[in-house]
XYZ file of C-alpha atoms in Angstrom:
635
model
C -12.592 -49.249 -38.713
C -8.850 -48.886 -38.087
C -9.012 -45.151 -38.753
C -11.959 -44.825 -36.364
C -10.034 -46.621 -33.609
C -7.003 -44.379 -34.175
C -9.257 -41.310 -33.946
C -10.779 -42.580 -30.680
C -7.312 -43.298 -29.218
C -6.125 -39.790 -30.158
C -9.154 -38.203 -28.517
C -8.646 -40.357 -25.401
C -5.012 -39.260 -25.235
C -6.019 -35.591 -25.477
C -8.719 -36.041 -22.822
C -6.264 -37.661 -20.396
C -3.108 -35.630 -20.885
C -4.047 -32.107 -21.991
C -6.208 -31.249 -18.946
C -3.493 -32.644 -16.688
C -0.884 -30.448 -18.370
C -3.092 -27.380 -18.040
C -3.816 -28.178 -14.394
C -0.102 -28.268 -13.690
C 0.387 -24.788 -15.125
C 0.584 -22.314 -12.241
C -0.902 -18.852 -12.575
C 2.541 -17.368 -11.769
C 6.049 -18.509 -12.592
C 9.014 -17.449 -10.453
C 11.733 -16.419 -12.887
C 15.373 -16.944 -11.844
C 17.883 -14.096 -11.875
C 19.820 -15.973 -14.539
C 16.845 -15.415 -16.843
C 15.723 -11.882 -15.892
C 19.061 -10.295 -15.037
C 17.526 -8.945 -11.799
C 19.880 -10.139 -9.078
C 19.154 -7.447 -6.485
C 19.557 -8.467 -2.830
C 18.717 -6.373 0.214
C 21.281 -7.802 2.609
C 20.939 -6.299 6.072
C 24.135 -6.458 8.083
C 23.955 -5.717 11.790
C 26.679 -3.762 13.557
C 27.244 -2.375 17.039
C 26.072 1.089 15.965
C 23.038 -0.185 14.042
C 21.038 -3.242 15.052
C 17.448 -3.959 16.039
C 17.489 -2.612 19.608
C 18.891 0.707 18.342
C 16.533 0.881 15.374
C 13.414 -1.270 15.566
C 12.683 -0.547 11.897
C 16.014 -1.925 10.659
C 14.447 -5.202 9.506
C 11.495 -3.565 7.758
C 13.195 -4.141 4.420
C 13.177 -2.004 1.299
C 10.814 -0.687 -1.321
C 10.179 -1.275 -5.019
C 9.147 1.243 -7.646
C 8.225 0.491 -11.252
C 7.861 2.919 -14.134
C 9.005 3.664 -17.657
C 12.037 5.940 -17.164
C 12.896 6.272 -20.875
C 9.393 6.239 -22.388
C 10.003 3.152 -24.519
C 6.768 1.499 -23.429
C 8.422 -0.911 -20.977
C 8.314 -0.574 -17.178
C 11.694 -0.457 -15.448
C 12.401 -1.407 -11.807
C 14.078 0.493 -8.955
C 14.885 -1.143 -5.600
C 15.902 0.488 -2.318
C 18.566 -1.170 -0.194
C 18.510 -0.785 3.573
C 22.267 -0.439 3.960
C 23.702 -1.193 0.509
C 23.287 0.389 -2.919
C 19.899 0.935 -4.506
C 19.541 -0.653 -7.941
C 17.907 0.453 -11.214
C 17.088 -2.163 -13.859
C 16.241 -1.179 -17.432
C 13.553 -3.304 -19.084
C 14.912 -4.743 -22.354
C 11.689 -6.564 -23.227
C 10.604 -10.202 -22.837
C 11.232 -9.959 -19.077
C 14.942 -9.300 -19.560
C 16.537 -6.477 -17.542
C 19.894 -4.675 -17.394
C 21.454 -3.132 -14.275
C 22.186 0.528 -15.170
C 22.598 1.838 -11.619
C 26.178 3.053 -12.010
C 25.774 4.717 -15.409
C 22.460 6.293 -14.321
C 23.972 7.580 -11.057
C 21.137 6.434 -8.781
C 22.645 4.231 -6.053
C 20.855 6.196 -3.311
C 23.982 7.363 -1.528
C 24.863 6.710 2.121
C 22.383 6.056 4.921
C 19.499 3.674 5.503
C 17.203 3.823 2.491
C 13.483 3.192 2.927
C 10.677 4.095 0.513
C 11.170 4.814 -3.192
C 8.833 6.627 -5.532
C 8.855 7.186 -9.289
C 7.167 10.528 -9.953
C 7.303 13.106 -12.731
C 7.996 15.905 -10.280
C 8.761 18.608 -12.863
C 6.044 17.637 -15.367
C 8.457 17.175 -18.282
C 7.029 13.802 -19.284
C 9.881 11.771 -17.750
C 9.738 9.921 -14.435
C 12.043 11.083 -11.650
C 12.957 9.101 -8.510
C 12.476 10.099 -4.857
C 14.495 8.169 -2.256
C 13.571 8.420 1.449
C 15.900 7.656 4.356
C 15.763 6.978 8.085
C 17.731 5.220 10.818
C 20.908 7.070 11.662
C 20.999 9.853 14.244
C 23.156 12.046 11.991
C 20.692 14.128 9.905
C 23.218 14.307 7.045
C 22.693 10.575 6.546
C 18.918 11.039 6.351
C 18.707 13.755 3.694
C 16.354 12.684 0.953
C 17.553 12.191 -2.590
C 15.563 13.445 -5.585
C 16.914 12.089 -8.859
C 15.777 14.274 -11.760
C 15.588 12.462 -15.095
C 18.002 13.908 -17.691
C 16.140 12.168 -20.555
C 19.233 10.133 -21.480
C 19.148 7.307 -18.906
C 21.050 9.418 -16.377
C 19.789 11.285 -13.323
C 20.953 14.237 -11.207
C 20.202 14.675 -7.505
C 18.354 18.005 -7.122
C 16.646 17.505 -3.764
C 18.164 20.698 -2.324
C 17.211 22.728 -5.396
C 13.580 21.610 -5.062
C 13.491 22.208 -1.282
C 13.102 18.488 -0.570
C 16.416 17.702 1.116
C 14.355 16.981 4.225
C 16.177 14.986 6.944
C 13.191 13.510 8.775
C 13.043 9.852 9.810
C 10.962 9.004 6.741
C 9.332 5.770 5.576
C 7.804 6.916 2.270
C 6.738 9.889 0.151
C 3.214 10.425 -1.222
C 2.633 12.967 -3.990
C -0.833 14.449 -4.517
C -2.500 17.796 -5.191
C -3.784 18.760 -1.732
C -4.740 22.356 -2.661
C -6.257 21.634 -6.094
C -3.968 24.113 -7.866
C -2.969 21.648 -10.568
C 0.452 20.528 -9.339
C 1.689 17.748 -7.064
C 2.520 18.434 -3.416
C 4.099 15.785 -1.172
C 3.353 14.172 2.198
C 6.147 12.359 4.064
C 5.220 9.573 6.508
C 7.722 9.801 9.391
C 8.406 8.275 12.795
C 10.162 9.178 16.084
C 13.728 8.036 16.607
C 13.332 7.017 20.268
C 12.057 3.436 20.039
C 12.606 3.016 23.770
C 9.486 5.090 24.321
C 7.490 3.374 21.598
C 5.440 1.304 24.041
C 4.900 4.063 26.581
C 1.861 6.323 26.668
C 2.868 9.928 27.415
C 0.433 11.378 29.934
C 0.093 13.990 32.625
C -2.352 14.789 35.393
C -4.784 17.638 34.696
C -7.435 18.464 37.308
C -6.934 15.087 38.907
C -7.329 13.164 35.633
C -4.764 11.490 33.344
C -4.580 13.209 29.947
C -2.696 12.114 26.819
C 0.070 14.582 25.933
C 1.228 15.201 22.365
C 5.010 15.466 22.200
C 5.891 18.911 20.840
C 9.443 17.928 19.903
C 8.597 17.147 16.272
C 11.789 18.156 14.469
C 12.569 15.306 12.010
C 9.809 13.247 13.670
C 6.366 14.506 12.677
C 4.919 13.700 9.267
C 5.576 16.579 6.886
C 3.520 18.239 4.146
C 5.353 20.216 1.468
C 3.479 22.525 -0.908
C 4.623 22.728 -4.515
C 5.220 26.362 -5.440
C 6.583 26.029 -8.926
C 10.035 24.459 -8.779
C 10.318 24.831 -5.018
C 8.591 22.901 -2.254
C 7.766 24.659 1.032
C 7.072 22.975 4.393
C 3.468 23.831 5.384
C 3.000 21.068 7.983
C 2.219 23.302 10.945
C -0.036 25.595 8.930
C -1.948 22.554 7.642
C -2.504 21.214 11.183
C -0.573 18.007 10.543
C 2.003 18.073 13.341
C 1.960 14.653 15.009
C 4.171 12.224 16.910
C 3.365 8.747 15.608
C 5.224 5.759 14.221
C 3.910 6.062 10.672
C 4.463 3.158 8.275
C 2.297 3.982 5.248
C -0.385 6.278 3.866
C -3.211 6.138 1.337
C -4.387 9.281 -0.409
C -8.098 9.194 -1.163
C -11.168 11.470 -1.250
C -12.992 9.982 1.746
C -15.935 12.402 1.748
C -16.152 12.744 -2.052
C -15.995 16.537 -2.010
C -13.378 16.747 -4.754
C -10.448 17.291 -2.369
C -7.880 14.625 -1.539
C -7.687 13.363 2.074
C -4.946 11.296 3.759
C -5.178 8.009 5.651
C -2.040 7.299 7.723
C -1.288 3.826 9.127
C 0.517 4.192 12.467
C 2.475 1.509 14.291
C 2.653 1.096 18.097
C 0.184 2.883 20.409
C -0.767 5.973 18.467
C -3.879 5.259 16.384
C -4.172 5.650 12.637
C -5.420 8.943 11.255
C -7.857 10.080 8.586
C -6.933 13.659 7.778
C -9.904 15.273 6.033
C -9.043 18.120 3.698
C -10.793 21.306 4.837
C -10.346 22.888 1.386
C -8.524 25.872 2.918
C -5.010 24.451 3.266
C -5.730 22.676 6.571
C -6.699 19.148 7.613
C -8.708 17.697 10.513
C -8.293 14.171 11.862
C -11.728 12.523 11.717
C -10.762 8.865 12.137
C -13.498 8.123 14.671
C -16.176 9.518 12.359
C -15.412 6.944 9.678
C -14.140 3.796 11.432
C -15.329 1.797 14.448
C -11.952 0.184 15.179
C -8.500 -0.139 13.630
C -5.378 -2.316 13.588
C -2.927 -1.979 16.467
C 0.376 -2.408 14.594
C -0.745 -0.852 11.313
C 1.703 -1.556 8.489
C 0.957 -1.300 4.758
C -2.323 0.181 3.540
C -4.290 0.439 0.318
C -7.685 1.599 -0.905
C -9.591 -0.291 -3.605
C -13.135 -1.453 -4.391
C -13.093 -5.126 -3.415
C -16.804 -5.898 -4.024
C -17.545 -3.877 -7.197
C -20.227 -1.708 -5.632
C -18.613 1.514 -6.841
C -17.284 2.367 -3.370
C -13.604 2.004 -2.563
C -12.614 0.128 0.584
C -9.631 0.362 2.949
C -7.314 -2.541 3.822
C -4.651 -2.174 6.543
C -2.160 -4.888 7.495
C -0.973 -5.850 10.965
C 1.349 -8.573 12.304
C -1.251 -11.225 13.174
C -0.020 -14.797 12.666
C -2.469 -17.380 11.338
C -0.705 -20.736 11.944
C -1.782 -21.879 15.466
C 1.582 -22.957 16.891
C 3.498 -19.977 15.563
C 0.640 -17.715 16.628
C 1.112 -18.748 20.264
C 4.897 -18.628 19.959
C 4.901 -15.025 18.705
C 1.949 -13.683 20.677
C 2.489 -9.961 21.217
C 1.997 -9.230 24.899
C 1.969 -5.458 24.691
C -1.695 -5.532 23.701
C -3.896 -7.003 26.405
C -7.145 -6.257 28.198
C -5.653 -3.800 30.679
C -3.704 -1.900 28.053
C -6.713 -1.878 25.741
C -8.705 -0.063 28.408
C -5.848 2.352 29.073
C -5.756 3.242 25.381
C -9.459 3.990 25.525
C -8.962 6.060 28.664
C -6.509 8.260 26.778
C -8.803 8.471 23.726
C -6.402 6.390 21.644
C -9.349 4.534 20.091
C -10.278 0.876 19.686
C -7.179 -0.944 18.410
C -6.966 -4.677 17.697
C -3.859 -6.666 16.625
C -5.130 -8.022 13.300
C -5.581 -6.860 9.709
C -8.577 -4.611 9.153
C -10.596 -4.662 5.940
C -12.888 -1.636 6.096
C -15.905 -1.979 3.780
C -17.190 1.364 2.503
C -20.879 1.696 3.392
C -21.418 4.698 1.135
C -22.744 6.888 3.946
C -19.487 8.184 5.398
C -18.854 5.072 7.510
C -16.959 1.800 7.078
C -17.661 -1.698 8.449
C -14.681 -3.908 9.339
C -14.991 -7.386 7.756
C -11.450 -8.891 7.757
C -12.437 -12.071 9.624
C -15.545 -12.507 7.493
C -13.451 -12.041 4.344
C -10.802 -14.495 5.554
C -7.903 -12.032 5.490
C -7.563 -11.001 9.169
C -4.399 -12.980 9.938
C -1.608 -13.159 7.371
C 1.667 -13.378 9.366
C 3.995 -10.408 9.979
C 2.727 -8.567 6.914
C 4.082 -5.524 5.114
C 2.443 -4.765 1.793
C -0.839 -5.682 0.171
C -1.003 -5.511 -3.602
C -4.714 -5.366 -4.475
C -5.362 -5.930 -8.181
C -7.099 -8.266 -10.614
C -4.424 -10.874 -11.284
C -6.589 -13.368 -13.201
C -8.518 -10.724 -15.189
C -11.902 -12.037 -14.055
C -13.245 -8.620 -13.030
C -12.609 -8.988 -9.262
C -9.624 -7.611 -7.363
C -7.393 -10.143 -5.611
C -4.677 -9.661 -2.958
C -0.999 -10.533 -2.775
C 0.508 -9.963 0.704
C 4.225 -9.910 1.559
C 5.411 -11.314 4.886
C 8.447 -11.838 7.034
C 10.827 -10.314 9.577
C 14.480 -11.318 9.674
C 14.387 -12.013 13.414
C 11.424 -13.150 15.531
C 11.969 -10.592 18.259
C 8.531 -11.378 19.767
C 9.287 -15.100 20.170
C 8.353 -15.974 23.764
C 11.095 -18.542 24.342
C 13.661 -15.973 23.281
C 12.157 -13.143 25.326
C 11.782 -15.143 28.529
C 14.891 -17.338 28.493
C 17.428 -15.386 26.396
C 16.656 -11.680 26.352
C 16.018 -11.612 30.094
C 19.463 -13.101 30.761
C 21.130 -10.663 28.367
C 19.501 -7.696 30.065
C 20.651 -8.952 33.457
C 24.238 -9.123 32.181
C 24.034 -5.618 30.752
C 22.463 -4.222 33.931
C 25.496 -5.453 35.841
C 27.727 -3.373 33.568
C 29.110 -6.318 31.595
C 29.485 -6.444 27.826
C 27.463 -8.741 25.586
C 28.776 -10.296 22.378
C 26.509 -8.852 19.646
C 27.002 -11.755 17.226
C 26.040 -14.327 19.849
C 23.070 -12.204 20.855
C 21.805 -11.962 17.276
C 22.295 -15.685 16.685
C 20.115 -16.378 19.724
C 17.134 -14.607 18.149
C 15.055 -17.065 16.075
C 15.005 -16.428 12.341
C 12.159 -18.131 10.464
C 11.230 -17.443 6.854
C 7.537 -17.495 5.964
C 5.521 -17.632 2.759
C 3.697 -14.711 1.249
C -0.084 -15.004 0.833
C -2.162 -14.906 -2.338
C -5.935 -14.478 -2.071
C -8.431 -14.765 -4.902
C -11.575 -12.679 -4.702
C -14.558 -15.019 -5.103
C -17.077 -12.174 -5.488
C -18.914 -12.762 -2.207
C -16.992 -10.458 0.149
C -14.694 -13.409 0.807
C -11.219 -14.325 -0.396
C -9.866 -17.822 -1.057
C -6.274 -18.649 -0.109
C -4.873 -19.863 -3.436
C -1.191 -19.327 -2.646
C -0.119 -22.890 -3.432
C -2.521 -23.219 -6.362
C -1.276 -20.100 -8.118
C 2.473 -20.226 -7.502
C 5.418 -22.240 -6.267
C 6.922 -19.724 -3.897
C 9.720 -20.310 -1.390
C 9.552 -18.936 2.127
C 11.238 -15.549 2.484
C 11.598 -12.286 4.347
C 9.609 -10.147 1.891
C 8.864 -6.463 2.370
C 8.093 -3.962 -0.406
C 6.520 -5.015 -3.674
C 4.848 -3.770 -6.830
C 2.670 -5.034 -9.657
C 3.116 -4.093 -13.306
C 2.594 -5.550 -16.753
C 6.317 -5.960 -17.313
C 6.004 -7.828 -20.623
C 2.955 -5.952 -22.027
C 0.878 -9.093 -22.443
C -2.211 -7.806 -20.639
C -1.777 -9.292 -17.172
C -0.034 -8.099 -14.011
C 3.350 -9.470 -13.025
C 4.914 -9.087 -9.560
C 8.198 -7.664 -8.266
C 8.991 -8.400 -4.609
C 11.946 -7.158 -2.531
C 13.437 -9.676 -0.097
C 15.817 -9.366 2.824
C 19.030 -11.421 2.540
C 18.149 -13.029 -0.793
C 17.408 -12.147 -4.400
C 14.222 -10.333 -5.324
C 11.262 -12.274 -6.751
C 10.094 -11.646 -10.326
C 6.829 -13.484 -10.960
C 5.526 -13.800 -14.498
C 1.733 -13.899 -14.765
C 0.508 -16.614 -17.146
C -3.084 -15.370 -17.431
C -2.544 -14.395 -21.074
C -2.771 -18.119 -21.859
C -6.392 -18.073 -20.725
C -8.395 -17.346 -23.877
C -11.349 -15.903 -21.931
C -9.164 -13.446 -20.045
C -9.713 -9.874 -21.246
C -8.444 -6.567 -19.901
C -8.555 -2.801 -20.328
C -5.884 -0.334 -19.204
C -5.815 3.459 -18.825
C -3.208 6.194 -18.452
C -4.034 9.781 -17.530
C -2.305 13.016 -18.577
C -3.026 16.745 -18.666
C -2.316 17.047 -22.375
C -0.990 15.114 -25.357
C 2.240 17.023 -25.831
C 3.952 17.194 -22.415
C 2.324 14.016 -21.068
C 2.055 15.412 -17.543
C 0.558 12.716 -15.321
C -2.637 13.374 -13.366
C -3.170 11.543 -10.071
C -6.564 11.071 -8.430
C -8.569 10.371 -11.596
C -11.599 8.187 -10.875
C -12.476 5.708 -13.613
C -15.740 3.748 -13.759
C -16.535 0.901 -16.152
C -20.052 -0.345 -16.873
C -20.630 -3.506 -18.911
C -23.676 -4.440 -20.988
C -25.324 -6.091 -17.973
C -24.948 -3.039 -15.760
C -22.068 -4.465 -13.707
C -19.550 -1.843 -12.644
C -15.919 -1.544 -11.645
C -14.320 1.538 -10.097
C -10.710 2.534 -9.459
C -8.799 5.744 -8.778
C -5.386 6.342 -10.251
C -2.615 6.488 -7.669
C 0.537 4.365 -8.101
C 1.642 4.969 -4.467
C 0.370 1.846 -2.734
C 1.268 -0.766 -0.146
C 4.517 -0.327 1.764
C 7.569 1.753 0.746
C 6.650 1.146 -2.908
C 4.876 2.364 -6.026
C 3.142 0.213 -8.633
C 2.839 0.692 -12.402
C 1.733 4.078 -13.753
C -1.536 2.809 -15.189
C -4.967 1.576 -14.107
C -5.602 -2.071 -14.962
C -9.054 -3.663 -15.222
C -9.778 -7.356 -15.752
C -12.910 -7.859 -17.847
C -13.472 -11.614 -17.742
C -15.365 -12.725 -20.854
C -16.346 -9.178 -21.859
C -14.772 -8.147 -25.153
C -16.346 -4.692 -25.017
C -17.351 -2.315 -22.251
C -20.591 -0.403 -22.695
C -19.315 2.758 -20.977
C -16.087 4.053 -19.455
C -16.220 7.305 -17.455
C -13.114 9.118 -16.214
C -13.533 12.064 -13.830
C -10.437 14.207 -13.294
C -9.766 16.001 -9.970
C -10.674 19.271 -11.709
C -14.208 17.949 -12.187
C -13.793 17.472 -15.933
C -15.059 14.226 -17.398
C -14.428 11.947 -20.361
C -17.064 9.378 -21.395
C -16.332 6.579 -23.853
C -18.967 4.205 -25.245
C -18.577 0.660 -26.553
C -14.903 0.387 -25.690
C -13.067 -2.622 -27.121
C -11.141 -4.779 -24.665
C -7.456 -5.698 -24.655
C -5.962 -2.262 -25.196
C -4.355 0.597 -23.267
C -6.108 3.959 -23.597
C -4.446 7.301 -22.917
C -6.917 9.909 -21.679
C -5.973 13.587 -21.552
C -7.656 16.199 -19.409
C -7.564 18.698 -22.276
C -10.118 16.469 -24.060
C -12.472 16.364 -21.064
C -15.551 18.511 -20.607
C -16.590 20.401 -17.510
C -19.483 18.744 -15.747
C -21.953 20.514 -13.503
C -23.539 18.549 -10.723
C -27.325 18.602 -11.133
C -29.114 17.488 -8.024
C -32.358 15.611 -8.761
C -35.574 17.088 -7.459
C -36.562 15.301 -4.298
C -40.079 13.931 -4.055
C -41.232 13.699 -0.476
C -43.607 10.997 0.642
C -45.506 13.343 2.948
C -46.434 16.994 2.428
C -47.954 19.700 4.578
C -51.497 20.822 3.900
C -52.983 24.200 4.704
C -55.929 22.607 6.449
C -55.405 19.595 8.724
C -57.127 16.513 7.400
C -57.870 15.280 10.927
C -58.939 17.849 13.490
C -58.094 16.988 17.090
C -58.708 19.208 20.084
C -57.041 18.344 23.365
C -59.042 19.055 26.495
C -56.962 18.933 29.681
C -58.393 16.956 32.543
C -58.076 18.113 36.102
C -56.720 15.482 38.459
C -58.012 15.784 42.026
């Protein structure tokens, strides 16, 4: 009897305390710099020759890029610093990192650094690093840096040698094969340098009507497309029909019309609408935004394309600067989008633009339906990057969204009672103390958002449930399985404080399974292939689809792999990978919890066979019903 009572007490103890302990375990753990060794800070100092009203993108923050630079099976981290030194951290395993910036020779050089990209540009099997720049008027301070990997943890800047020492005002680089010749070309998202005209609509009178005028002064300003011609890149922007004059903040490369050629979505800030450049398969592109979307975001920021409802069609998510909290929403209301201006934009054919996030659901017929409010993700603060991935390995893609701007320059109290007075002083020819001016602008840190996909075209805000995260000014970010345990960790760049490294604890969930893929041309050189479309089908016929492109979000690139959460599935009935060349690899009964490397040289050429159509109605030689019409004369 005593033993029975002891057994009952033990079971009662386990029932009371074990669930409570598990409940307290967050999905993500914020690791301190003292543990990881990652102490990077993007401190933005403001000076007379460089502050917000000279460069409205100064507070946009920096980017993050992850990738295995020494092919040891561990993803390393590279950060861009707005005005300081970029940093490269070598992954030592077990979420420990070492700063090797100085020995590697990759501090980014002078100038304002923006987007960073890890890319094997010379197809030697080692990742190189592209650093973009903007900000300063002097073009020498905006020349891009291309660090070529020397295979010994050192890099050499060869941007000029490759023809990529471009000095445009660039936010980020996007590598993809636009001409289907088997190599990677590059698209640079740029912006004008005259922010004073950012809210004006250039127009002229033609035949008594106002007409929108495209600014032809596009040197350093227009987005650029460079074609890869061996070891030299050549500017083909004008030939491709891509000259523009917009405040670009991000891009997403994707085959919108599924014709086997990569297209480009560009998210544009300010008045100029976003663009969907459809590849004409002859070296040129045509903007067909209005053919695909019914409306767009007004201040478009980060963008990404992913299948959020597992219907086999990939969807588009674009962030804006729409605040959710009611009081702060009124405090920071952006007045440069109102009813009158909305109609003016339409008058100049600048499309339907609304100041909120836009989640465009792919209808599968060449159109998208915008469902951000329905999905619960329309308002997420001043947002920069969305990292769409399956963080709990349940088979549905979730969203992590970074937020924050160092100074609330749209705060109404500041604009009405402070900025107005400052402008009056300046208009009278008097000097203004910059430090006092900057201190008068409100500075409020905000939390980033985490949304869990509940499988019903809606997302649940689980930020507090999944992590203990302090408020911050967060900008670029990336996901990667940094510790190779089968779940996705997070790396977030912050302004004026240390970066966040979040460890994902999903591996502790025994029903959490995954499957990962990497794509190369062949087994020997390990030349990466972008644009591969991978489809998984489980035993019940449920599908998941992704395309491989690590260039996502804002100023950043994620891990060089495709990650699928499988939930309780320990095997996948079929995995199909279609390469941009049209070649296909099919795998059956694939075991979960592994990383597969698929090479194009093992794929087979597939020929599209269109099924015979069976019509419901058919013509007959002799009409079944004979009708003769006799006209009637009306008196």
